[in-house]
Amino acid sequence: MTDTSQSPAFQAAEERLRALGARVTQPRLSILACLIDTGVPLTHQAVIDRLPADGAIDRVTVYRVLDWLVEQGMAQKRAGNDRVFRFSLIEHEAARAEVHRQHNHFHCSRCDRTFCLEGQSAPAPQAAPDLPSGFAIEHIELTVNGVCAECGTRTASAPPSSGETTCQN
Ligand SMILES: [Zn+2]
Ligand SMILES: [Zn+2]
């Protein structure tokens, strides 16, 4: 393994901890650098897998530091469809949300997955609902609900798993 302590992510992590006025410790540096570097939401285990395998940072410390980063407002903790918590950097989430605002989505009511409809423009303005007076539209997000190709072929003859409707809001 190469020495990662000089990597840009590591330096960014150190700057952020200092800006926060927090104590700069090796576990905080390594784990924050890991989130900065990766860019996708990570489970506890995924963070552990990315740390040096020298055992210097134990599992409990990883849990504690990740929760601490959430408390400090630097990271976000979210359970996925698999109910496993994933951690990601707040600004990565903001950037991702901005990307997803540029296209439409398809939500499968059977597997509960959401697919990006890349290359599709946002809904036309005439699709805008009537708003109460004084309300202004900033952007419209369109989510099409239905059954994805995978669920469609797998459960073509089976009844839908539930009749529930899910509200994305
Ligand atoms: Zn998307
Ligand atoms: Zn599906």
PDB file of C-alpha atoms and ligand atoms in Angstrom:
ATOM      1  CA  MET A   1       0.000   0.000   0.000  1.00  0.00           C
ATOM      2  CA  THR A   2       1.183   3.510  -0.757  1.00  0.00           C
ATOM      3  CA  ASP A   3       1.151   6.193   1.898  1.00  0.00           C
ATOM      4  CA  THR A   4      -2.263   7.850   1.608  1.00  0.00           C
ATOM      5  CA  SER A   5      -1.572  10.543   4.176  1.00  0.00           C
ATOM      6  CA  GLN A   6      -0.464  12.946   1.434  1.00  0.00           C
ATOM      7  CA  SER A   7      -3.450  12.358  -0.859  1.00  0.00           C
ATOM      8  CA  PRO A   8      -5.681  15.327  -1.788  1.00  0.00           C
ATOM      9  CA  ALA A   9      -8.629  13.710   0.016  1.00  0.00           C
ATOM     10  CA  PHE A  10      -6.547  13.392   3.156  1.00  0.00           C
ATOM     11  CA  GLN A  11      -5.488  17.028   2.980  1.00  0.00           C
ATOM     12  CA  ALA A  12      -9.097  18.102   2.346  1.00  0.00           C
ATOM     13  CA  ALA A  13     -10.187  16.059   5.354  1.00  0.00           C
ATOM     14  CA  GLU A  14      -7.580  17.715   7.549  1.00  0.00           C
ATOM     15  CA  GLU A  15      -8.624  21.197   6.397  1.00  0.00           C
ATOM     16  CA  ARG A  16     -12.259  20.449   7.128  1.00  0.00           C
ATOM     17  CA  LEU A  17     -11.564  19.119  10.600  1.00  0.00           C
ATOM     18  CA  ARG A  18      -9.459  22.192  11.379  1.00  0.00           C
ATOM     19  CA  ALA A  19     -12.148  24.526   9.990  1.00  0.00           C
ATOM     20  CA  LEU A  20     -14.600  22.817  12.298  1.00  0.00           C
ATOM     21  CA  GLY A  21     -12.305  23.393  15.250  1.00  0.00           C
ATOM     22  CA  ALA A  22     -12.386  19.667  15.894  1.00  0.00           C
ATOM     23  CA  ARG A  23      -9.556  17.557  17.184  1.00  0.00           C
ATOM     24  CA  VAL A  24      -7.703  16.059  14.229  1.00  0.00           C
ATOM     25  CA  THR A  25      -7.241  12.371  14.893  1.00  0.00           C
ATOM     26  CA  GLN A  26      -6.031   9.635  12.576  1.00  0.00           C
ATOM     27  CA  PRO A  27      -9.389   7.776  12.480  1.00  0.00           C
ATOM     28  CA  ARG A  28     -11.307  10.994  11.748  1.00  0.00           C
ATOM     29  CA  LEU A  29      -8.845  11.883   8.986  1.00  0.00           C
ATOM     30  CA  SER A  30      -8.891   8.440   7.383  1.00  0.00           C
ATOM     31  CA  ILE A  31     -12.652   7.999   7.499  1.00  0.00           C
ATOM     32  CA  LEU A  32     -13.510  11.511   6.317  1.00  0.00           C
ATOM     33  CA  ALA A  33     -10.912  11.191   3.527  1.00  0.00           C
ATOM     34  CA  CYS A  34     -12.565   7.928   2.552  1.00  0.00           C
ATOM     35  CA  LEU A  35     -15.973   9.664   2.160  1.00  0.00           C
ATOM     36  CA  ILE A  36     -14.414  12.603   0.285  1.00  0.00           C
ATOM     37  CA  ASP A  37     -12.556  10.284  -2.046  1.00  0.00           C
ATOM     38  CA  THR A  38     -15.305   7.798  -2.822  1.00  0.00           C
ATOM     39  CA  GLY A  39     -18.251   9.985  -3.703  1.00  0.00           C
ATOM     40  CA  VAL A  40     -20.861   7.232  -3.380  1.00  0.00           C
ATOM     41  CA  PRO A  41     -22.737   6.343  -0.172  1.00  0.00           C
ATOM     42  CA  LEU A  42     -20.814   3.723   1.816  1.00  0.00           C
ATOM     43  CA  THR A  43     -21.915   1.226   4.440  1.00  0.00           C
ATOM     44  CA  HIS A  44     -19.877   0.806   7.647  1.00  0.00           C
ATOM     45  CA  GLN A  45     -18.387  -2.311   6.123  1.00  0.00           C
ATOM     46  CA  ALA A  46     -17.478  -0.541   2.880  1.00  0.00           C
ATOM     47  CA  VAL A  47     -15.659   2.138   4.877  1.00  0.00           C
ATOM     48  CA  ILE A  48     -13.802  -0.527   6.870  1.00  0.00           C
ATOM     49  CA  ASP A  49     -12.816  -2.270   3.615  1.00  0.00           C
ATOM     50  CA  ARG A  50     -11.303   0.953   2.326  1.00  0.00           C
ATOM     51  CA  LEU A  51      -9.200   1.656   5.385  1.00  0.00           C
ATOM     52  CA  PRO A  52      -5.634   0.337   5.665  1.00  0.00           C
ATOM     53  CA  ALA A  53      -5.822  -3.279   6.756  1.00  0.00           C
ATOM     54  CA  ASP A  54      -3.303  -2.753   9.544  1.00  0.00           C
ATOM     55  CA  GLY A  55      -6.060  -2.845  12.142  1.00  0.00           C
ATOM     56  CA  ALA A  56      -5.139   0.611  13.452  1.00  0.00           C
ATOM     57  CA  ILE A  57      -8.802   1.660  13.290  1.00  0.00           C
ATOM     58  CA  ASP A  58     -11.194  -0.871  14.794  1.00  0.00           C
ATOM     59  CA  ARG A  59     -14.838  -1.395  13.844  1.00  0.00           C
ATOM     60  CA  VAL A  60     -16.214   0.430  16.882  1.00  0.00           C
ATOM     61  CA  THR A  61     -14.129   3.480  16.068  1.00  0.00           C
ATOM     62  CA  VAL A  62     -15.432   3.457  12.496  1.00  0.00           C
ATOM     63  CA  TYR A  63     -19.031   3.418  13.770  1.00  0.00           C
ATOM     64  CA  ARG A  64     -18.299   6.181  16.242  1.00  0.00           C
ATOM     65  CA  VAL A  65     -16.491   8.450  13.788  1.00  0.00           C
ATOM     66  CA  LEU A  66     -19.164   8.029  11.099  1.00  0.00           C
ATOM     67  CA  ASP A  67     -21.904   8.980  13.575  1.00  0.00           C
ATOM     68  CA  TRP A  68     -19.773  11.883  14.744  1.00  0.00           C
ATOM     69  CA  LEU A  69     -19.423  13.150  11.157  1.00  0.00           C
ATOM     70  CA  VAL A  70     -23.222  13.014  10.852  1.00  0.00           C
ATOM     71  CA  GLU A  71     -23.595  14.965  14.117  1.00  0.00           C
ATOM     72  CA  GLN A  72     -21.174  17.585  12.806  1.00  0.00           C
ATOM     73  CA  GLY A  73     -23.294  18.031   9.684  1.00  0.00           C
ATOM     74  CA  MET A  74     -20.518  16.836   7.384  1.00  0.00           C
ATOM     75  CA  ALA A  75     -22.018  13.493   6.492  1.00  0.00           C
ATOM     76  CA  GLN A  76     -25.452  12.071   5.931  1.00  0.00           C
ATOM     77  CA  LYS A  77     -26.764   8.710   7.076  1.00  0.00           C
ATOM     78  CA  ARG A  78     -29.499   7.003   5.126  1.00  0.00           C
ATOM     79  CA  ALA A  79     -31.016   3.554   5.031  1.00  0.00           C
ATOM     80  CA  GLY A  80     -31.357   2.100   1.539  1.00  0.00           C
ATOM     81  CA  ASN A  81     -34.055  -0.238   0.282  1.00  0.00           C
ATOM     82  CA  ASP A  82     -32.052  -3.033   1.908  1.00  0.00           C
ATOM     83  CA  ARG A  83     -32.405  -1.233   5.300  1.00  0.00           C
ATOM     84  CA  VAL A  84     -28.623  -0.957   5.577  1.00  0.00           C
ATOM     85  CA  PHE A  85     -27.296   2.464   6.572  1.00  0.00           C
ATOM     86  CA  ARG A  86     -25.014   4.247   4.135  1.00  0.00           C
ATOM     87  CA  PHE A  87     -22.891   7.294   4.799  1.00  0.00           C
ATOM     88  CA  SER A  88     -21.994  10.004   2.364  1.00  0.00           C
ATOM     89  CA  LEU A  89     -20.619  13.512   2.347  1.00  0.00           C
ATOM     90  CA  ILE A  90     -23.301  16.220   2.533  1.00  0.00           C
ATOM     91  CA  GLU A  91     -22.015  18.103  -0.525  1.00  0.00           C
ATOM     92  CA  HIS A  92     -21.812  14.920  -2.582  1.00  0.00           C
ATOM     93  CA  GLU A  93     -25.521  14.401  -1.813  1.00  0.00           C
ATOM     94  CA  ALA A  94     -26.321  17.980  -2.806  1.00  0.00           C
ATOM     95  CA  ALA A  95     -24.440  17.555  -6.095  1.00  0.00           C
ATOM     96  CA  ARG A  96     -26.228  14.278  -6.728  1.00  0.00           C
ATOM     97  CA  ALA A  97     -29.636  15.820  -6.009  1.00  0.00           C
ATOM     98  CA  GLU A  98     -28.804  18.571  -8.505  1.00  0.00           C
ATOM     99  CA  VAL A  99     -27.929  15.963 -11.163  1.00  0.00           C
ATOM    100  CA  HIS A 100     -31.183  14.080 -10.522  1.00  0.00           C
ATOM    101  CA  ARG A 101     -33.168  17.292 -10.921  1.00  0.00           C
ATOM    102  CA  GLN A 102     -32.091  17.394 -14.576  1.00  0.00           C
ATOM    103  CA  HIS A 103     -33.906  14.234 -15.597  1.00  0.00           C
ATOM    104  CA  ASN A 104     -37.005  12.181 -14.887  1.00  0.00           C
ATOM    105  CA  HIS A 105     -37.278   9.013 -12.822  1.00  0.00           C
ATOM    106  CA  PHE A 106     -39.087   5.739 -12.956  1.00  0.00           C
ATOM    107  CA  HIS A 107     -40.119   4.112  -9.705  1.00  0.00           C
ATOM    108  CA  CYS A 108     -40.859   0.389  -9.722  1.00  0.00           C
ATOM    109  CA  SER A 109     -43.719  -0.397  -7.371  1.00  0.00           C
ATOM    110  CA  ARG A 110     -42.621  -4.032  -7.019  1.00  0.00           C
ATOM    111  CA  CYS A 111     -38.926  -3.831  -6.191  1.00  0.00           C
ATOM    112  CA  ASP A 112     -39.109  -0.229  -4.903  1.00  0.00           C
ATOM    113  CA  ARG A 113     -36.081   0.764  -6.988  1.00  0.00           C
ATOM    114  CA  THR A 114     -35.861   4.135  -8.681  1.00  0.00           C
ATOM    115  CA  PHE A 115     -34.275   4.406 -12.122  1.00  0.00           C
ATOM    116  CA  CYS A 116     -32.878   7.535 -13.756  1.00  0.00           C
ATOM    117  CA  LEU A 117     -34.405   8.216 -17.151  1.00  0.00           C
ATOM    118  CA  GLU A 118     -31.233   9.701 -18.602  1.00  0.00           C
ATOM    119  CA  GLY A 119     -31.529  11.866 -21.654  1.00  0.00           C
ATOM    120  CA  GLN A 120     -35.124  12.739 -20.850  1.00  0.00           C
ATOM    121  CA  SER A 121     -35.825  16.394 -20.427  1.00  0.00           C
ATOM    122  CA  ALA A 122     -37.740  17.692 -17.442  1.00  0.00           C
ATOM    123  CA  PRO A 123     -41.533  17.731 -17.791  1.00  0.00           C
ATOM    124  CA  ALA A 124     -42.938  20.372 -20.103  1.00  0.00           C
ATOM    125  CA  PRO A 125     -44.239  23.517 -18.394  1.00  0.00           C
ATOM    126  CA  GLN A 126     -47.807  22.674 -19.431  1.00  0.00           C
ATOM    127  CA  ALA A 127     -47.497  19.611 -17.186  1.00  0.00           C
ATOM    128  CA  ALA A 128     -47.357  21.968 -14.197  1.00  0.00           C
ATOM    129  CA  PRO A 129     -50.302  21.600 -11.831  1.00  0.00           C
ATOM    130  CA  ASP A 130     -52.411  24.594 -10.847  1.00  0.00           C
ATOM    131  CA  LEU A 131     -50.895  26.211  -7.809  1.00  0.00           C
ATOM    132  CA  PRO A 132     -52.494  28.196  -5.016  1.00  0.00           C
ATOM    133  CA  SER A 133     -52.030  31.932  -5.455  1.00  0.00           C
ATOM    134  CA  GLY A 134     -48.648  33.213  -4.351  1.00  0.00           C
ATOM    135  CA  PHE A 135     -46.880  29.899  -5.017  1.00  0.00           C
ATOM    136  CA  ALA A 136     -44.012  29.859  -7.530  1.00  0.00           C
ATOM    137  CA  ILE A 137     -42.520  26.846  -9.310  1.00  0.00           C
ATOM    138  CA  GLU A 138     -38.750  26.454  -9.151  1.00  0.00           C
ATOM    139  CA  HIS A 139     -38.528  23.070 -10.785  1.00  0.00           C
ATOM    140  CA  ILE A 140     -40.750  20.067 -11.430  1.00  0.00           C
ATOM    141  CA  GLU A 141     -39.653  16.533 -10.754  1.00  0.00           C
ATOM    142  CA  LEU A 142     -41.413  13.779 -12.617  1.00  0.00           C
ATOM    143  CA  THR A 143     -41.440  10.255 -11.263  1.00  0.00           C
ATOM    144  CA  VAL A 144     -43.237   7.683 -13.365  1.00  0.00           C
ATOM    145  CA  ASN A 145     -44.585   4.788 -11.308  1.00  0.00           C
ATOM    146  CA  GLY A 146     -44.876   1.314 -12.754  1.00  0.00           C
ATOM    147  CA  VAL A 147     -43.137  -2.053 -13.029  1.00  0.00           C
ATOM    148  CA  CYS A 148     -39.539  -2.291 -14.232  1.00  0.00           C
ATOM    149  CA  ALA A 149     -38.440  -4.711 -16.970  1.00  0.00           C
ATOM    150  CA  GLU A 150     -36.825  -7.095 -14.493  1.00  0.00           C
ATOM    151  CA  CYS A 151     -39.901  -7.357 -12.258  1.00  0.00           C
ATOM    152  CA  GLY A 152     -42.130  -7.485 -15.325  1.00  0.00           C
ATOM    153  CA  THR A 153     -40.468 -10.631 -16.677  1.00  0.00           C
ATOM    154  CA  ARG A 154     -39.906 -12.276 -13.306  1.00  0.00           C
ATOM    155  CA  THR A 155     -43.428 -11.843 -11.959  1.00  0.00           C
ATOM    156  CA  ALA A 156     -45.451 -11.676 -15.151  1.00  0.00           C
ATOM    157  CA  SER A 157     -47.983 -14.191 -13.817  1.00  0.00           C
ATOM    158  CA  ALA A 158     -47.659 -13.364 -10.106  1.00  0.00           C
ATOM    159  CA  PRO A 159     -49.879 -10.779  -8.458  1.00  0.00           C
ATOM    160  CA  PRO A 160     -48.288  -7.511  -7.304  1.00  0.00           C
ATOM    161  CA  SER A 161     -46.634  -7.804  -3.898  1.00  0.00           C
ATOM    162  CA  SER A 162     -48.873  -5.177  -2.361  1.00  0.00           C
ATOM    163  CA  GLY A 163     -51.547  -2.692  -3.264  1.00  0.00           C
ATOM    164  CA  GLU A 164     -49.859   0.105  -1.361  1.00  0.00           C
ATOM    165  CA  THR A 165     -49.048   3.346  -3.015  1.00  0.00           C
ATOM    166  CA  THR A 166     -45.846   5.012  -1.966  1.00  0.00           C
ATOM    167  CA  CYS A 167     -45.598   8.751  -1.724  1.00  0.00           C
ATOM    168  CA  GLN A 168     -42.125   9.929  -2.672  1.00  0.00           C
ATOM    169  CA  ASN A 169     -42.570  13.139  -0.723  1.00  0.00           C
TER     170      ASN A 169
HETATM  171 ZN    ZN B   1     -31.677  10.391 -11.442  1.00  0.00          ZN
HETATM  172 ZN    ZN B   2     -38.771  -3.680 -10.271  1.00  0.00          ZN
END
